[in-house]
Short mmCIF file of C-alpha atoms in Angstrom, two decimals:
data_model
loop_
_atom_site.label_atom_id
_atom_site.label_comp_id
_atom_site.label_asym_id
_atom_site.label_seq_id
_atom_site.Cartn_x
_atom_site.Cartn_y
_atom_site.Cartn_z
CA ARG A 1168 0.00 0.00 0.00
CA THR A 1169 1.44 3.37 -1.03
CA SER A 1170 0.32 6.84 -0.04
CA LYS A 1171 -1.97 7.06 -3.09
CA ARG A 1172 -3.07 3.55 -4.04
CA THR A 1173 -3.01 -0.13 -3.18
CA ILE A 1174 -0.79 -2.36 -5.33
CA TYR A 1175 -1.35 -6.10 -5.19
CA THR A 1176 1.81 -8.21 -5.33
CA ALA A 1177 0.22 -11.60 -4.58
CA GLY A 1178 -2.98 -13.41 -5.48
CA ARG A 1179 -4.63 -14.48 -8.73
CA PRO A 1180 -4.65 -11.72 -11.38
CA PRO A 1181 -6.99 -11.68 -14.41
CA TRP A 1182 -4.92 -13.93 -16.70
CA TYR A 1183 -7.81 -14.26 -19.18
CA SER A 1184 -10.20 -11.71 -20.60
CA GLU A 1185 -14.00 -11.93 -20.38
CA THR A 1186 -14.02 -13.85 -23.69
CA GLY A 1187 -11.62 -16.49 -22.38
CA ALA A 1188 -8.69 -15.34 -24.52
CA PRO A 1189 -5.27 -15.05 -22.86
CA VAL A 1190 -4.23 -11.53 -21.94
CA ASP A 1191 -1.05 -9.98 -23.32
CA GLU A 1192 2.27 -11.02 -21.85
CA ALA A 1193 3.50 -9.14 -18.79
CA PHE A 1194 5.82 -6.19 -19.28
CA VAL A 1195 9.23 -7.02 -17.78
CA ILE A 1196 11.54 -4.28 -16.48
CA GLY A 1197 15.12 -5.36 -15.85
CA LEU A 1198 17.23 -3.48 -13.31
CA CYS A 1199 20.97 -4.05 -13.22
CA GLY A 1200 23.68 -2.43 -11.14
CA GLY A 1201 26.53 -3.07 -8.75
CA SER A 1202 26.17 -4.11 -5.15
CA ALA A 1203 24.60 -1.33 -3.02
CA SER A 1204 23.89 0.75 -6.13
CA GLY A 1205 20.26 1.29 -5.13
CA LYS A 1206 18.50 -1.27 -7.34
CA THR A 1207 15.93 -2.19 -4.71
CA THR A 1208 15.19 1.48 -4.04
CA VAL A 1209 14.69 2.16 -7.76
CA ALA A 1210 12.47 -0.92 -8.06
CA THR A 1211 10.34 0.28 -5.15
CA ARG A 1212 9.99 3.74 -6.70
CA ILE A 1213 8.92 2.20 -10.01
CA ILE A 1214 6.30 0.05 -8.31
CA GLU A 1215 4.93 3.05 -6.42
CA ALA A 1216 4.76 5.15 -9.60
CA LEU A 1217 3.05 2.51 -11.76
CA ASP A 1218 -0.70 2.83 -12.06
CA VAL A 1219 -1.34 -0.90 -12.49
CA PRO A 1220 -3.04 -3.31 -10.10
CA TRP A 1221 -0.66 -6.29 -10.34
CA VAL A 1222 3.12 -5.98 -9.97
CA VAL A 1223 5.74 -8.62 -9.15
CA LEU A 1224 9.24 -7.89 -7.83
CA LEU A 1225 11.68 -10.70 -8.60
CA SER A 1226 15.20 -10.62 -7.17
CA MET A 1227 18.17 -12.38 -8.69
CA ASP A 1228 19.43 -13.14 -5.17
CA SER A 1229 16.89 -15.98 -4.98
CA PHE A 1230 18.68 -17.87 -7.75
CA TYR A 1231 22.14 -18.47 -6.36
CA LYS A 1232 23.37 -22.02 -6.89
CA VAL A 1233 23.60 -24.48 -4.01
CA LEU A 1234 27.28 -24.82 -3.09
CA ASP A 1235 29.04 -28.17 -2.87
CA GLU A 1236 31.49 -29.02 -0.07
CA GLY A 1237 34.48 -27.52 -1.85
CA GLN A 1238 32.62 -24.30 -2.62
CA GLN A 1239 31.32 -24.18 0.97
CA ALA A 1240 34.91 -24.26 2.20
CA LEU A 1241 35.83 -21.41 -0.14
CA ALA A 1242 32.82 -19.39 1.01
CA ALA A 1243 33.79 -19.93 4.66
CA ARG A 1244 37.18 -18.36 3.87
CA SER A 1245 35.49 -15.57 1.85
CA ASP A 1246 37.26 -16.88 -1.26
CA TYR A 1247 34.12 -17.75 -3.26
CA ASN A 1248 33.04 -15.16 -5.83
CA PHE A 1249 29.28 -14.63 -5.48
CA ASP A 1250 29.42 -11.86 -8.10
CA HIS A 1251 30.47 -14.18 -10.94
CA PRO A 1252 27.89 -15.45 -13.50
CA ASP A 1253 28.75 -19.04 -12.55
CA ALA A 1254 27.33 -18.38 -9.07
CA PHE A 1255 23.78 -18.07 -10.45
CA ASP A 1256 21.36 -20.72 -11.72
CA PHE A 1257 20.44 -18.95 -14.97
CA GLU A 1258 18.60 -21.99 -16.32
CA LEU A 1259 16.10 -21.92 -13.46
CA LEU A 1260 15.94 -18.12 -13.53
CA VAL A 1261 15.08 -17.98 -17.25
CA SER A 1262 12.46 -20.70 -16.81
CA VAL A 1263 10.79 -18.89 -13.91
CA LEU A 1264 10.81 -15.49 -15.62
CA ARG A 1265 9.48 -16.94 -18.89
CA LYS A 1266 6.50 -18.51 -17.07
CA LEU A 1267 5.82 -15.31 -15.15
CA LYS A 1268 5.88 -13.32 -18.37
CA LYS A 1269 3.16 -15.62 -19.75
CA GLY A 1270 1.03 -15.00 -16.67
CA LYS A 1271 1.59 -18.37 -15.01
CA SER A 1272 2.26 -18.99 -11.33
CA VAL A 1273 5.75 -20.20 -10.39
CA LYS A 1274 7.70 -21.49 -7.42
CA VAL A 1275 10.63 -19.26 -6.49
CA PRO A 1276 13.47 -20.65 -4.34
CA VAL A 1277 14.33 -19.05 -1.02
CA TYR A 1278 18.10 -18.87 -0.69
CA ASP A 1279 19.72 -19.16 2.76
CA PHE A 1280 22.90 -17.08 2.77
CA THR A 1281 23.97 -18.63 6.08
CA THR A 1282 24.14 -22.21 4.79
CA HIS A 1283 24.52 -21.24 1.09
CA SER A 1284 21.66 -23.55 0.18
CA ARG A 1285 17.98 -23.36 -0.73
CA ARG A 1286 15.36 -23.78 1.93
CA ARG A 1287 12.76 -26.49 1.61
CA GLU A 1288 9.94 -23.97 1.44
CA TRP A 1289 9.70 -22.25 -1.95
CA LYS A 1290 7.39 -19.26 -2.28
CA THR A 1291 4.60 -19.09 -4.83
CA VAL A 1292 4.57 -16.07 -7.14
CA TYR A 1293 1.66 -15.38 -9.47
CA GLY A 1294 1.62 -13.74 -12.88
CA ALA A 1295 1.20 -9.99 -13.13
CA ASN A 1296 0.80 -7.08 -15.51
CA VAL A 1297 4.30 -5.82 -14.75
CA ILE A 1298 7.37 -7.71 -13.53
CA VAL A 1299 10.29 -5.80 -12.03
CA PHE A 1300 13.40 -7.97 -12.10
CA GLU A 1301 16.58 -6.80 -10.38
CA GLY A 1302 20.06 -8.21 -9.86
CA ILE A 1303 23.77 -7.44 -10.11
CA LEU A 1304 24.08 -9.61 -13.26
CA ALA A 1305 20.59 -9.12 -14.69
CA PHE A 1306 22.06 -8.40 -18.15
CA ALA A 1307 24.68 -11.18 -18.17
CA ASN A 1308 22.65 -13.91 -19.91
CA LYS A 1309 21.45 -13.71 -23.54
CA GLU A 1310 18.29 -15.76 -22.95
CA LEU A 1311 17.45 -13.56 -19.98
CA LEU A 1312 17.93 -10.39 -22.01
CA LYS A 1313 15.36 -11.59 -24.57
CA LEU A 1314 12.69 -11.61 -21.84
CA LEU A 1315 13.30 -8.01 -20.77
CA ASP A 1316 11.10 -5.36 -22.38
CA MET A 1317 12.93 -2.49 -20.70
CA LYS A 1318 16.46 -2.40 -19.35
CA VAL A 1319 17.61 0.05 -16.68
CA PHE A 1320 21.17 0.22 -15.40
CA VAL A 1321 21.52 1.88 -11.99
CA ASP A 1322 24.85 3.68 -12.26
CA THR A 1323 26.17 4.66 -8.84
CA ASP A 1324 29.69 5.81 -8.06
CA SER A 1325 31.83 3.02 -6.60
CA ASP A 1326 32.82 5.18 -3.62
CA ILE A 1327 29.18 5.67 -2.68
CA ARG A 1328 28.47 1.96 -3.03
CA LEU A 1329 31.44 1.14 -0.81
CA VAL A 1330 30.22 3.57 1.86
CA ARG A 1331 26.76 1.99 1.77
CA ARG A 1332 28.19 -1.49 2.20
CA LEU A 1333 30.36 -0.34 5.08
CA GLN A 1334 27.42 1.38 6.76
CA ALA A 1335 25.35 -1.79 6.48
CA ALA A 1336 28.20 -3.89 7.84
CA LEU A 1337 28.90 -1.52 10.72
CA ALA A 1338 25.22 -1.29 11.64
CA SER A 1339 25.13 -5.03 12.31
CA ALA A 1340 28.72 -5.49 13.51
CA HIS A 1341 27.72 -5.20 17.17
CA GLN A 1342 25.05 -7.89 16.97
CA GLY A 1343 25.93 -10.87 19.13
CA GLN A 1344 28.75 -8.95 20.81
CA PRO A 1345 28.77 -8.46 24.60
CA LEU A 1346 28.09 -4.96 25.87
CA PRO A 1347 31.29 -3.01 26.63
CA LYS A 1348 32.71 -3.04 30.14
CA THR A 1349 32.61 0.76 30.26
CA LEU A 1350 28.79 0.63 30.17
CA SER A 1351 26.87 0.84 33.43
CA VAL A 1352 23.10 0.36 33.39
CA LEU A 1353 20.96 1.42 36.33
CA GLU A 1354 19.72 -1.67 38.16
CA ASN A 1355 16.41 -2.76 36.65
CA THR A 1356 14.43 -2.82 39.88
CA PRO A 1357 10.61 -3.06 39.84
CA GLN A 1358 10.54 0.70 40.53
CA VAL A 1359 12.78 1.51 37.54
CA ARG A 1360 10.84 -0.92 35.33
CA GLY A 1361 7.59 0.71 36.38
CA MET A 1362 8.82 4.21 35.54
CA HIS A 1363 10.04 3.02 32.14
CA THR A 1364 6.61 1.55 31.49
CA ILE A 1365 5.04 4.94 32.14
CA ILE A 1366 7.39 7.09 30.03
CA ARG A 1367 7.33 4.60 27.13
CA ASN A 1368 3.53 4.48 27.01
CA LYS A 1369 2.18 6.63 24.17
CA ASP A 1370 -0.95 7.35 26.21
CA THR A 1371 0.98 8.82 29.15
CA THR A 1372 0.02 12.43 29.83
CA ARG A 1373 2.58 15.21 29.55
CA ASP A 1374 2.60 15.83 33.31
CA GLU A 1375 3.17 12.16 34.09
CA PHE A 1376 5.91 11.90 31.49
CA ILE A 1377 7.72 14.89 32.99
CA PHE A 1378 7.33 13.66 36.57
CA TYR A 1379 8.62 10.13 36.01
CA SER A 1380 11.35 11.22 33.58
CA LYS A 1381 12.67 13.57 36.25
CA ARG A 1382 12.65 10.75 38.79
CA LEU A 1383 14.62 8.51 36.44
CA MET A 1384 17.08 11.30 35.65
CA ARG A 1385 17.66 11.92 39.35
CA LEU A 1386 18.39 8.22 39.92
CA LEU A 1387 20.68 8.22 36.88
CA ILE A 1388 22.69 11.19 38.17
CA GLU A 1389 23.03 9.62 41.63
CA HIS A 1390 24.19 6.38 40.03
CA ALA A 1391 26.76 8.22 37.91
CA LEU A 1392 28.23 10.02 40.92
CA SER A 1393 29.09 6.66 42.49
CA PHE A 1394 31.83 6.26 39.84
CA LEU A 1395 33.65 9.43 40.88
CA PRO A 1396 36.84 8.95 42.93
CA LEU A 1397 36.29 9.13 46.69
CA LYS A 1398 38.76 9.29 49.54
CA SER A 1399 38.35 8.02 53.08
CA VAL A 1400 37.73 10.67 55.73
CA THR A 1401 36.93 10.72 59.43
CA VAL A 1402 34.42 13.21 60.80
CA GLU A 1403 33.10 13.93 64.26
CA THR A 1404 29.35 13.55 64.84
CA PRO A 1405 27.29 15.94 67.04
CA GLN A 1406 27.43 13.25 69.74
CA GLY A 1407 31.22 13.56 69.83
CA THR A 1408 31.93 10.19 68.21
CA MET A 1409 34.02 9.58 65.11
CA TYR A 1410 32.56 8.36 61.80
CA GLU A 1411 34.56 6.75 58.98
CA GLY A 1412 33.16 7.97 55.68
CA LYS A 1413 33.92 8.95 52.10
CA ARG A 1414 34.30 12.31 50.40
CA PHE A 1415 34.66 13.28 46.77
CA HIS A 1416 38.22 14.17 45.91
CA ARG A 1417 38.75 17.85 45.24
CA GLN A 1418 38.40 17.79 41.44
CA ARG A 1419 35.54 19.86 40.05
CA ILE A 1420 32.52 18.47 38.22
CA THR A 1421 31.22 20.16 35.08
CA GLY A 1422 27.95 19.30 33.36
CA VAL A 1423 27.71 19.61 29.57
CA SER A 1424 24.39 19.08 27.78
CA ILE A 1425 24.03 18.13 24.13
CA LEU A 1426 21.30 20.46 22.89
CA ARG A 1427 18.47 20.26 22.70
CA ALA A 1428 17.39 17.08 24.46
CA GLY A 1429 20.35 16.90 26.83
CA GLU A 1430 19.31 20.21 28.37
CA THR A 1431 16.35 18.45 29.98
CA MET A 1432 18.74 16.63 32.34
CA GLU A 1433 20.34 19.80 33.74
CA GLN A 1434 17.72 20.28 36.46
CA ALA A 1435 18.35 16.81 37.89
CA LEU A 1436 22.10 17.42 37.83
CA THR A 1437 21.93 20.80 39.59
CA ALA A 1438 19.57 19.33 42.20
CA VAL A 1439 22.17 16.73 43.11
CA CYS A 1440 25.45 18.62 42.59
CA LYS A 1441 25.74 21.95 44.39
CA ASP A 1442 27.33 24.88 42.51
CA ILE A 1443 28.12 22.77 39.45
CA ARG A 1444 29.28 24.56 36.31
CA LEU A 1445 27.30 23.99 33.10
CA GLY A 1446 28.17 24.04 29.42
CA LYS A 1447 26.24 23.44 26.22
CA ILE A 1448 26.96 21.91 22.82
CA LEU A 1449 24.57 22.12 19.85
CA ILE A 1450 25.10 19.37 17.29
CA GLN A 1451 22.73 18.87 14.35
CA THR A 1452 22.74 16.44 11.45
CA ASN A 1453 23.41 17.79 7.97
CA HIS A 1454 20.53 16.38 5.90
CA ASP A 1455 22.61 16.51 2.71
CA THR A 1456 25.61 14.58 4.04
CA GLY A 1457 24.01 12.73 6.94
CA GLU A 1458 26.91 13.80 9.16
CA PRO A 1459 26.67 15.61 12.54
CA GLU A 1460 27.86 19.23 12.58
CA LEU A 1461 28.81 21.49 15.48
CA HIS A 1462 26.67 24.66 15.51
CA TYR A 1463 27.16 26.10 19.01
CA LEU A 1464 29.60 25.63 21.87
CA ARG A 1465 29.79 27.18 25.31
CA LEU A 1466 32.07 25.56 27.85
CA PRO A 1467 33.28 26.83 31.24
CA LYS A 1468 36.88 27.95 31.44
CA GLU A 1469 39.67 25.64 32.54
CA ILE A 1470 37.83 22.33 32.36
CA SER A 1471 40.84 20.19 31.41
CA GLU A 1472 41.11 18.74 34.94
CA ASP A 1473 37.35 18.48 35.56
CA TYR A 1474 35.18 15.42 35.60
CA VAL A 1475 32.65 16.14 32.84
CA ILE A 1476 29.13 14.73 32.89
CA LEU A 1477 27.99 14.78 29.25
CA MET A 1478 24.20 14.58 28.97
CA ASP A 1479 21.82 13.57 26.17
CA SER A 1480 18.31 12.25 26.76
CA THR A 1481 18.65 9.45 24.17
CA VAL A 1482 21.56 7.95 22.22
CA SER A 1483 20.63 6.01 19.08
CA THR A 1484 23.56 5.83 16.64
CA GLY A 1485 25.97 7.66 18.94
CA ALA A 1486 27.05 10.11 16.21
CA ALA A 1487 26.21 13.28 18.18
CA ALA A 1488 27.65 11.86 21.40
CA MET A 1489 30.93 10.96 19.69
CA MET A 1490 31.27 14.45 18.22
CA ALA A 1491 30.58 15.96 21.66
CA VAL A 1492 33.25 13.74 23.23
CA ARG A 1493 35.66 14.78 20.48
CA VAL A 1494 34.96 18.46 21.29
CA LEU A 1495 35.71 17.84 24.97
CA LEU A 1496 38.95 16.05 24.11
CA ASP A 1497 39.93 19.02 21.93
CA HIS A 1498 39.57 21.16 25.07
CA ASP A 1499 42.05 18.86 26.86
CA VAL A 1500 39.47 17.03 28.98
CA GLN A 1501 40.87 13.61 29.87
CA GLU A 1502 38.97 10.76 28.22
CA ASP A 1503 38.60 8.73 31.42
CA ARG A 1504 37.04 11.77 33.13
CA ILE A 1505 34.14 11.97 30.69
CA PHE A 1506 30.86 10.36 31.77
CA LEU A 1507 28.22 10.03 29.03
CA LEU A 1508 24.76 9.96 30.61
CA SER A 1509 21.52 9.19 28.79
CA LEU A 1510 18.02 8.22 29.81
CA LEU A 1511 17.91 5.58 27.07
CA MET A 1512 20.44 4.16 24.62
CA ALA A 1513 20.44 1.79 21.67
CA GLU A 1514 22.97 -1.04 21.51
CA MET A 1515 24.38 0.38 18.28
CA GLY A 1516 25.10 3.73 19.94
CA VAL A 1517 26.69 2.09 22.98
CA HIS A 1518 29.05 0.01 20.85
CA SER A 1519 29.90 2.96 18.58
CA VAL A 1520 30.87 5.25 21.46
CA ALA A 1521 32.74 2.52 23.34
CA TYR A 1522 34.71 1.53 20.24
CA ALA A 1523 35.69 5.11 19.42
CA PHE A 1524 36.41 6.13 23.02
CA PRO A 1525 37.14 3.04 25.13
CA ARG A 1526 37.85 5.01 28.33
CA VAL A 1527 34.65 7.07 28.37
CA ARG A 1528 32.22 5.87 31.04
CA ILE A 1529 28.75 5.22 29.54
CA ILE A 1530 25.83 5.34 32.00
CA THR A 1531 22.13 4.88 31.25
CA THR A 1532 18.87 3.59 32.71
CA ALA A 1533 18.17 1.11 29.87
CA VAL A 1534 19.58 -0.20 26.58
CA ASP A 1535 17.23 -1.10 23.70
CA LYS A 1536 18.43 -3.53 21.06
CA ARG A 1537 17.68 -1.79 17.78
CA ILE A 1538 16.89 1.37 15.84
CA ASN A 1539 14.60 1.80 12.83
CA GLU A 1540 15.35 3.28 9.41
CA GLU A 1541 14.74 6.77 10.78
CA PHE A 1542 17.33 6.11 13.52
CA HIS A 1543 14.72 6.11 16.29
CA ILE A 1544 15.31 3.73 19.18
CA ILE A 1545 12.95 0.74 19.20
CA PRO A 1546 10.87 0.38 21.38
CA GLY A 1547 12.18 3.73 22.63
CA ILE A 1548 10.36 6.54 24.42
CA GLY A 1549 9.14 8.66 21.50
CA GLU A 1550 10.09 10.12 18.12
CA GLY A 1551 13.81 10.61 18.56
CA VAL A 1552 14.50 13.47 20.96
CA LEU A 1553 11.28 15.25 20.16
CA ARG A 1554 9.11 13.86 22.93
CA PRO A 1555 11.48 14.28 25.90
CA ALA A 1556 12.81 17.59 24.62
CA THR A 1557 9.43 19.21 24.09
CA ALA A 1558 7.87 17.78 27.23
CA LEU A 1559 10.64 18.79 29.61
CA ARG A 1560 11.93 22.03 28.11
CA GLY A 1561 11.70 24.96 30.45
CA LEU A 1562 10.69 22.92 33.48
#
């Protein structure tokens, strides 16, 4: 379903007219291009733009050959070339596409890239008015070319394709990896779990969201302070007895918020730390390049020896947090004296920050496993920083 119409990609289309005569053959569009060139995106745009009721998208990736033991060993060492024509079963591919073009239903294999074999369950694909066929070697077979009514080559610069592949690889590189040792998550007590339930609920009122977010932030700040260096001291009580206690060593603490969402945590910090100095960093994403950019910076003087509590309400990819840490390092703040605090983090952001800055202490109340295509944490607490920032600003 698109924004304007519903397109059916499964089911039984009208293969025959009202007189019983076969309808015309399907129109086949072939899309070819290198890996990560954007073939799937182009195919999706074509499907959305077509004003036809029945469209089939057929991917060449379904027609890789089953590897024998020798080829399996090569693939395990990353020595098997999956981009060579010999890696594809063109005979089966041509047969399937020819039947689809005639309006007949076909069985399409489901390729398992983990075992390099075909699964037992093949999916049924029915004939359609238009068939969009895409693959890296869609134009490499003469018999296949004869079936294509239109040929489109998606020409994308090799540097861009490499960046896309690297981004995809890096996005999943942390999966299955243990969380870094520099991460500290607030103990998930029933109280903490209950407050998370409230602030994550879309039906929670603004007042409730503010109240319970502030409670969580206060607990987070208190938890973070426990990692500061303390020295043993002895004090005299009003009763004249001696008490063995702890006191924060004389280094100063500075709070730095990443605008705009990080500013919401300042009130909790100032409520816990008396006479603390505050700084602000504004980092925004350039929509053309997708990279974070520094727009505003105000830091207290002489912070190189301070312990810096860096605050952001949520950390998804970690891009803004890493730039903020880099700014602090440029002002001679010691890496092991930077504490990154966030109400909620995604695993991807945690791993990114920890990999780039292994001595930065990362502290949060919860870590969610994934982010969506818009880089929002899932399940999260709202649309990016918008919900916490707008709800808590000025309070």
